[in-house]
PDB file of C-alpha atoms in Angstrom:
ATOM      1  CA  MET A   1       0.061  -0.269  -0.004  1.00 61.00           C
ATOM      2  CA  SER A   2       1.188   3.646  -0.209  1.00 68.00           C
ATOM      3  CA  LYS A   3       1.182   6.086   2.791  1.00 85.00           C
ATOM      4  CA  LYS A   4      -0.666   6.915   4.567  1.00 93.00           C
ATOM      5  CA  ILE A   5      -2.843   9.438   3.343  1.00 96.00           C
ATOM      6  CA  SER A   6      -4.514  12.846   6.217  1.00 96.00           C
ATOM      7  CA  PRO A   7      -7.934  11.634   7.388  1.00 97.00           C
ATOM      8  CA  LYS A   8      -8.512  15.684   6.038  1.00 97.00           C
ATOM      9  CA  ASP A   9      -7.713  14.607   2.532  1.00 96.00           C
ATOM     10  CA  VAL A  10     -10.651  13.382  -0.530  1.00 97.00           C
ATOM     11  CA  GLY A  11      -9.631   9.893  -0.468  1.00 96.00           C
ATOM     12  CA  ALA A  12      -9.994  10.164   2.738  1.00 97.00           C
ATOM     13  CA  ARG A  13     -13.295  11.167   3.042  1.00 98.00           C
ATOM     14  CA  GLU A  14     -14.530   9.336   0.053  1.00 98.00           C
ATOM     15  CA  MET A  15     -13.804   6.170   2.167  1.00 98.00           C
ATOM     16  CA  VAL A  16     -15.236   7.244   5.364  1.00 98.00           C
ATOM     17  CA  LYS A  17     -18.278   8.994   3.678  1.00 98.00           C
ATOM     18  CA  HIS A  18     -19.250   4.818   2.459  1.00 98.00           C
ATOM     19  CA  PHE A  19     -18.001   3.271   5.907  1.00 98.00           C
ATOM     20  CA  CYS A  20     -20.709   5.637   6.958  1.00 97.00           C
ATOM     21  CA  GLN A  21     -23.301   4.302   4.472  1.00 97.00           C
ATOM     22  CA  TYR A  22     -22.611   0.538   5.127  1.00 97.00           C
ATOM     23  CA  VAL A  23     -23.320   0.541   8.502  1.00 97.00           C
ATOM     24  CA  VAL A  24     -27.048   2.571   8.204  1.00 97.00           C
ATOM     25  CA  GLY A  25     -27.437  -0.186   5.724  1.00 96.00           C
ATOM     26  CA  LEU A  26     -26.241  -3.288   7.446  1.00 97.00           C
ATOM     27  CA  LYS A  27     -27.604  -2.277  10.503  1.00 97.00           C
ATOM     28  CA  ALA A  28     -31.226  -2.035   8.438  1.00 95.00           C
ATOM     29  CA  ILE A  29     -31.018  -5.325   7.893  1.00 96.00           C
ATOM     30  CA  HIS A  30     -30.167  -6.040  11.416  1.00 96.00           C
ATOM     31  CA  TYR A  31     -33.168  -3.955  12.743  1.00 95.00           C
ATOM     32  CA  ILE A  32     -35.596  -6.128   9.884  1.00 95.00           C
ATOM     33  CA  GLY A  33     -33.912  -9.290  10.825  1.00 94.00           C
ATOM     34  CA  LYS A  34     -34.335  -7.727  14.422  1.00 93.00           C
ATOM     35  CA  GLU A  35     -38.316  -6.607  14.635  1.00 93.00           C
ATOM     36  CA  LEU A  36     -39.193 -10.097  12.502  1.00 92.00           C
ATOM     37  CA  PHE A  37     -37.593 -13.298  14.748  1.00 92.00           C
ATOM     38  CA  ALA A  38     -36.358 -12.034  17.717  1.00 90.00           C
ATOM     39  CA  ASN A  39     -38.964 -10.832  19.664  1.00 87.00           C
ATOM     40  CA  ASP A  40     -42.351 -12.850  20.812  1.00 89.00           C
ATOM     41  CA  GLU A  41     -44.737 -10.888  19.009  1.00 90.00           C
ATOM     42  CA  GLY A  42     -42.365 -11.052  15.473  1.00 89.00           C
ATOM     43  CA  ARG A  43     -42.678 -14.636  15.815  1.00 89.00           C
ATOM     44  CA  LYS A  44     -46.138 -14.836  16.459  1.00 91.00           C
ATOM     45  CA  LEU A  45     -46.929 -13.168  13.489  1.00 92.00           C
ATOM     46  CA  MET A  46     -45.091 -14.616  11.608  1.00 90.00           C
ATOM     47  CA  GLU A  47     -46.810 -18.687  12.679  1.00 90.00           C
ATOM     48  CA  GLN A  48     -50.512 -16.786  12.197  1.00 92.00           C
ATOM     49  CA  THR A  49     -50.023 -15.658   8.663  1.00 93.00           C
ATOM     50  CA  ALA A  50     -46.626 -16.947   5.996  1.00 94.00           C
ATOM     51  CA  VAL A  51     -44.217 -19.269   8.429  1.00 93.00           C
ATOM     52  CA  SER A  52     -42.666 -21.151   5.786  1.00 96.00           C
ATOM     53  CA  PHE A  53     -42.276 -17.810   3.927  1.00 95.00           C
ATOM     54  CA  PHE A  54     -40.986 -16.077   6.898  1.00 94.00           C
ATOM     55  CA  THR A  55     -38.763 -18.870   8.003  1.00 94.00           C
ATOM     56  CA  ASP A  56     -37.318 -18.896   4.488  1.00 96.00           C
ATOM     57  CA  MET A  57     -36.754 -15.080   4.533  1.00 94.00           C
ATOM     58  CA  ASN A  58     -35.012 -14.880   8.393  1.00 94.00           C
ATOM     59  CA  GLY A  59     -32.666 -17.519   6.890  1.00 94.00           C
ATOM     60  CA  ILE A  60     -31.381 -15.218   3.973  1.00 95.00           C
ATOM     61  CA  LEU A  61     -30.757 -12.085   6.381  1.00 95.00           C
ATOM     62  CA  VAL A  62     -28.696 -13.948   8.587  1.00 94.00           C
ATOM     63  CA  LYS A  63     -26.449 -15.359   5.394  1.00 95.00           C
ATOM     64  CA  TYR A  64     -26.477 -12.475   3.952  1.00 95.00           C
ATOM     65  CA  PHE A  65     -25.371  -9.702   7.321  1.00 96.00           C
ATOM     66  CA  ILE A  66     -22.908 -12.719   8.358  1.00 96.00           C
ATOM     67  CA  LEU A  67     -21.941 -12.716   4.392  1.00 96.00           C
ATOM     68  CA  GLU A  68     -21.906  -8.619   5.536  1.00 96.00           C
ATOM     69  CA  ILE A  69     -19.577  -8.626   8.649  1.00 96.00           C
ATOM     70  CA  ALA A  70     -17.199 -11.428   6.804  1.00 96.00           C
ATOM     71  CA  LYS A  71     -16.815  -8.542   4.046  1.00 96.00           C
ATOM     72  CA  ILE A  72     -15.721  -5.816   5.769  1.00 97.00           C
ATOM     73  CA  THR A  73     -13.719  -7.129   8.578  1.00 97.00           C
ATOM     74  CA  ASP A  74     -11.406  -9.109   5.513  1.00 96.00           C
ATOM     75  CA  PRO A  75      -8.104  -7.896   5.776  1.00 95.00           C
ATOM     76  CA  ALA A  76      -6.888  -4.745   4.132  1.00 95.00           C
ATOM     77  CA  VAL A  77      -5.009  -6.563   1.115  1.00 95.00           C
ATOM     78  CA  THR A  78      -5.856  -9.958  -0.470  1.00 90.00           C
ATOM     79  CA  LYS A  79      -2.172 -11.388  -1.325  1.00 83.00           C
ATOM     80  CA  ASN A  80      -0.585  -8.514  -1.010  1.00 80.00           C
ATOM     81  CA  THR A  81      -2.205  -7.362  -4.630  1.00 83.00           C
ATOM     82  CA  TYR A  82      -5.756  -5.837  -4.313  1.00 90.00           C
ATOM     83  CA  GLU A  83      -6.790  -3.621  -1.640  1.00 94.00           C
ATOM     84  CA  ASN A  84     -10.235  -4.367  -0.498  1.00 96.00           C
ATOM     85  CA  PHE A  85     -12.607  -1.887   1.569  1.00 97.00           C
ATOM     86  CA  THR A  86     -12.048  -2.579   5.154  1.00 98.00           C
ATOM     87  CA  ILE A  87     -12.625  -1.287   8.097  1.00 98.00           C
ATOM     88  CA  ALA A  88      -8.793  -2.801   8.470  1.00 97.00           C
ATOM     89  CA  ASN A  89      -7.989  -0.865   5.011  1.00 97.00           C
ATOM     90  CA  LEU A  90      -9.314   2.783   6.641  1.00 97.00           C
ATOM     91  CA  LEU A  91      -7.044   2.258   9.737  1.00 96.00           C
ATOM     92  CA  GLU A  92      -3.740   0.411   7.613  1.00 96.00           C
ATOM     93  CA  THR A  93      -4.515   3.560   4.778  1.00 96.00           C
ATOM     94  CA  ILE A  94      -5.056   6.404   6.639  1.00 97.00           C
ATOM     95  CA  ASN A  95      -3.031   8.253   9.713  1.00 97.00           C
ATOM     96  CA  TRP A  96      -5.491   8.216  12.039  1.00 97.00           C
ATOM     97  CA  PRO A  97      -4.407  10.995  15.560  1.00 96.00           C
ATOM     98  CA  GLU A  98      -2.836   9.445  18.485  1.00 96.00           C
ATOM     99  CA  SER A  99      -6.186   9.613  19.856  1.00 95.00           C
ATOM    100  CA  VAL A 100      -8.340   8.520  17.426  1.00 97.00           C
ATOM    101  CA  ALA A 101      -5.989   5.137  16.547  1.00 97.00           C
ATOM    102  CA  HIS A 102      -6.737   4.315  19.549  1.00 97.00           C
ATOM    103  CA  ASP A 103     -10.028   4.721  20.195  1.00 98.00           C
ATOM    104  CA  LEU A 104     -10.762   2.570  16.312  1.00 98.00           C
ATOM    105  CA  ALA A 105      -8.063   0.024  18.030  1.00 97.00           C
ATOM    106  CA  ARG A 106     -10.516  -0.464  20.963  1.00 97.00           C
ATOM    107  CA  LEU A 107     -13.581  -0.442  19.027  1.00 98.00           C
ATOM    108  CA  ASN A 108     -11.789  -3.366  16.573  1.00 98.00           C
ATOM    109  CA  ARG A 109     -10.961  -5.403  19.409  1.00 97.00           C
ATOM    110  CA  VAL A 110     -14.755  -5.523  19.594  1.00 97.00           C
ATOM    111  CA  ILE A 111     -15.797  -6.148  16.037  1.00 98.00           C
ATOM    112  CA  LYS A 112     -12.903  -8.927  15.232  1.00 97.00           C
ATOM    113  CA  ASP A 113     -13.620 -11.551  18.213  1.00 97.00           C
ATOM    114  CA  PHE A 114     -17.227 -11.919  16.538  1.00 97.00           C
ATOM    115  CA  ARG A 115     -15.577 -11.638  13.204  1.00 97.00           C
ATOM    116  CA  LYS A 116     -13.968 -14.360  14.770  1.00 96.00           C
ATOM    117  CA  ARG A 117     -17.232 -16.906  15.406  1.00 96.00           C
ATOM    118  CA  ILE A 118     -19.191 -16.118  12.246  1.00 96.00           C
ATOM    119  CA  LYS A 119     -15.528 -16.492   9.398  1.00 95.00           C
ATOM    120  CA  GLY A 120     -16.384 -20.325   9.776  1.00 95.00           C
ATOM    121  CA  ALA A 121     -19.423 -20.178   8.544  1.00 95.00           C
ATOM    122  CA  ARG A 122     -18.329 -17.414   5.381  1.00 94.00           C
ATOM    123  CA  ASP A 123     -15.834 -19.880   4.458  1.00 95.00           C
ATOM    124  CA  LYS A 124     -16.899 -23.130   4.678  1.00 95.00           C
ATOM    125  CA  LEU A 125     -20.769 -22.820   4.391  1.00 94.00           C
ATOM    126  CA  LEU A 126     -21.495 -19.234   2.306  1.00 94.00           C
ATOM    127  CA  ALA A 127     -18.528 -18.503   0.101  1.00 92.00           C
ATOM    128  CA  HIS A 128     -18.394 -21.780  -0.816  1.00 91.00           C
ATOM    129  CA  TYR A 129     -18.984 -25.213   0.291  1.00 95.00           C
ATOM    130  CA  ASP A 130     -17.010 -27.430   2.281  1.00 95.00           C
ATOM    131  CA  LYS A 131     -18.105 -30.677   0.275  1.00 95.00           C
ATOM    132  CA  ASN A 132     -17.566 -31.924   4.657  1.00 96.00           C
ATOM    133  CA  THR A 133     -18.915 -29.210   6.710  1.00 95.00           C
ATOM    134  CA  PHE A 134     -21.869 -29.233   4.098  1.00 94.00           C
ATOM    135  CA  MET A 135     -22.293 -33.037   3.617  1.00 95.00           C
ATOM    136  CA  SER A 136     -22.276 -33.091   7.576  1.00 96.00           C
ATOM    137  CA  GLY A 137     -25.412 -30.790   8.821  1.00 93.00           C
ATOM    138  CA  THR A 138     -22.167 -28.469  10.850  1.00 92.00           C
ATOM    139  CA  VAL A 139     -23.478 -25.937  12.161  1.00 91.00           C
ATOM    140  CA  LEU A 140     -21.133 -22.632  11.945  1.00 93.00           C
ATOM    141  CA  GLY A 141     -22.155 -18.885  12.964  1.00 93.00           C
ATOM    142  CA  THR A 142     -23.989 -19.010  15.931  1.00 91.00           C
ATOM    143  CA  PHE A 143     -22.980 -16.364  18.878  1.00 92.00           C
ATOM    144  CA  PRO A 144     -24.367 -15.416  22.259  1.00 92.00           C
ATOM    145  CA  GLU A 145     -27.482 -13.096  22.247  1.00 91.00           C
ATOM    146  CA  GLY A 146     -27.077  -9.949  21.755  1.00 94.00           C
ATOM    147  CA  ASP A 147     -22.802 -10.508  20.482  1.00 96.00           C
ATOM    148  CA  ASP A 148     -24.429  -8.871  17.826  1.00 96.00           C
ATOM    149  CA  ASP A 149     -26.172  -5.719  19.528  1.00 96.00           C
ATOM    150  CA  LYS A 150     -22.596  -5.140  20.623  1.00 97.00           C
ATOM    151  CA  PHE A 151     -21.049  -5.436  17.222  1.00 97.00           C
ATOM    152  CA  MET A 152     -23.538  -3.117  15.110  1.00 97.00           C
ATOM    153  CA  GLU A 153     -23.033  -0.840  18.639  1.00 97.00           C
ATOM    154  CA  ALA A 154     -19.207  -0.994  18.462  1.00 98.00           C
ATOM    155  CA  LEU A 155     -19.614  -0.228  14.179  1.00 97.00           C
ATOM    156  CA  GLU A 156     -22.126   2.595  14.662  1.00 97.00           C
ATOM    157  CA  GLU A 157     -19.981   4.213  17.565  1.00 97.00           C
ATOM    158  CA  MET A 158     -16.505   3.583  14.992  1.00 98.00           C
ATOM    159  CA  CYS A 159     -17.815   5.557  12.204  1.00 98.00           C
ATOM    160  CA  ASN A 160     -18.801   8.878  14.407  1.00 97.00           C
ATOM    161  CA  VAL A 161     -14.975   8.099  15.250  1.00 98.00           C
ATOM    162  CA  LEU A 162     -14.189   8.182  12.104  1.00 98.00           C
ATOM    163  CA  HIS A 163     -16.595  11.215  10.418  1.00 98.00           C
ATOM    164  CA  LYS A 164     -15.480  13.262  13.207  1.00 97.00           C
ATOM    165  CA  ALA A 165     -11.753  13.018  12.690  1.00 97.00           C
ATOM    166  CA  SER A 166     -12.601  13.177   8.936  1.00 97.00           C
ATOM    167  CA  PHE A 167     -15.059  16.391   8.992  1.00 97.00           C
ATOM    168  CA  GLY A 168     -14.854  17.916  11.675  1.00 97.00           C
ATOM    169  CA  SER A 169     -18.185  15.920  12.984  1.00 97.00           C
ATOM    170  CA  ILE A 170     -19.808  12.651  13.494  1.00 97.00           C
ATOM    171  CA  PHE A 171     -22.287  10.764  11.919  1.00 96.00           C
ATOM    172  CA  GLY A 172     -24.626  11.034  14.336  1.00 94.00           C
ATOM    173  CA  ASP A 173     -27.173   8.456  15.123  1.00 91.00           C
ATOM    174  CA  ILE A 174     -28.374   6.016  12.766  1.00 92.00           C
ATOM    175  CA  VAL A 175     -32.014   5.681  13.097  1.00 91.00           C
ATOM    176  CA  VAL A 176     -33.284   2.981   9.899  1.00 90.00           C
ATOM    177  CA  GLY A 177     -36.577   3.572  11.110  1.00 85.00           C
ATOM    178  CA  MET A 178     -38.905   5.006   8.268  1.00 88.00           C
ATOM    179  CA  PRO A 179     -42.873   5.111   6.261  1.00 90.00           C
ATOM    180  CA  GLY A 180     -43.204   1.622   5.360  1.00 92.00           C
ATOM    181  CA  ASP A 181     -40.625  -0.370   7.287  1.00 93.00           C
ATOM    182  CA  VAL A 182     -41.448  -3.402   8.519  1.00 94.00           C
ATOM    183  CA  LEU A 183     -43.090  -1.499  11.186  1.00 93.00           C
ATOM    184  CA  ASP A 184     -45.795  -1.346   9.516  1.00 95.00           C
ATOM    185  CA  LEU A 185     -45.414  -4.853   7.762  1.00 94.00           C
ATOM    186  CA  LYS A 186     -46.168  -6.044  11.140  1.00 93.00           C
ATOM    187  CA  LYS A 187     -49.303  -3.229  12.099  1.00 94.00           C
ATOM    188  CA  THR A 188     -50.533  -4.463   8.561  1.00 94.00           C
ATOM    189  CA  LEU A 189     -49.828  -8.825   9.481  1.00 94.00           C
ATOM    190  CA  LYS A 190     -52.174  -8.059  13.142  1.00 94.00           C
ATOM    191  CA  ARG A 191     -55.035  -6.395  10.346  1.00 93.00           C
ATOM    192  CA  ALA A 192     -54.697  -9.562   8.159  1.00 92.00           C
ATOM    193  CA  ILE A 193     -55.350 -11.919  10.954  1.00 93.00           C
ATOM    194  CA  ALA A 194     -57.620  -9.680  12.408  1.00 94.00           C
ATOM    195  CA  PHE A 195     -59.758  -8.977   8.777  1.00 92.00           C
ATOM    196  CA  ASN A 196     -59.289 -13.435   8.720  1.00 90.00           C
ATOM    197  CA  LYS A 197     -60.562 -13.790  12.438  1.00 92.00           C
ATOM    198  CA  LEU A 198     -63.025 -11.029  11.016  1.00 92.00           C
ATOM    199  CA  PHE A 199     -64.289 -12.752   7.946  1.00 89.00           C
ATOM    200  CA  LYS A 200     -64.080 -16.634   9.593  1.00 90.00           C
ATOM    201  CA  GLU A 201     -66.901 -15.394  12.157  1.00 91.00           C
ATOM    202  CA  SER A 202     -69.139 -13.125   9.966  1.00 91.00           C
ATOM    203  CA  SER A 203     -72.355 -14.576   7.781  1.00 91.00           C
ATOM    204  CA  GLY A 204     -74.296 -13.038   4.821  1.00 91.00           C
ATOM    205  CA  GLU A 205     -74.319  -9.415   3.437  1.00 90.00           C
ATOM    206  CA  ALA A 206     -70.879  -8.599   6.531  1.00 90.00           C
ATOM    207  CA  LYS A 207     -69.433 -12.462   4.742  1.00 88.00           C
ATOM    208  CA  LEU A 208     -70.012 -10.891   1.606  1.00 90.00           C
ATOM    209  CA  ARG A 209     -68.933  -7.237   2.563  1.00 90.00           C
ATOM    210  CA  LEU A 210     -66.104  -8.473   2.859  1.00 89.00           C
ATOM    211  CA  PHE A 211     -64.875 -10.860   0.189  1.00 87.00           C
ATOM    212  CA  LYS A 212     -65.542  -7.812  -1.706  1.00 88.00           C
ATOM    213  CA  TYR A 213     -62.942  -6.316   0.535  1.00 86.00           C
ATOM    214  CA  LEU A 214     -60.951  -8.986   0.096  1.00 83.00           C
ATOM    215  CA  ASN A 215     -60.501  -9.155  -4.095  1.00 84.00           C
ATOM    216  CA  ALA A 216     -60.698  -5.289  -4.280  1.00 74.00           C
TER     217      ALA A 216
END
């Protein structure tokens, strides 16, 4: 890699900006998974509506989440030739002030600890299929409850540390909830369950009216 650049350099700022955008996207995925599958309300809605679909969706989200974490925590360079857009690359190619570097090292320890838990799943099941692992049905990539939250908190704090060093202000709290998000999906599913109950309990003219709404 070439000589380290200043945090105020245009290239450094572009890297920080893209990293923070990445954190926003990953936090949104994590938020969806939490709302749908990590609480009793979400699981109940899943079971009462389209359990097969949501089971598949859970698997897709988990695999995507693990794969994205593995990519962003990969080494700075591959085969001493190709630079990767990773946390390691951010830390190694930019000349962060000592106090900033200290904070980044502290946060990176949390991030690296989580990477250790999911790396086997990426290497042997997600990036490609290791024959023995795939055939045996071995489960990889598991982690203690709450460790994913700690990882995301460290990632978001790192975004703020980097952003302040490069732009003079923190990126700010990342809010991923918005109109039309997973919370609105849950509200719609609740209404669908209520409609289904009402439809079953209705008869005559009332049932015909509900049937009309159902097929509108």
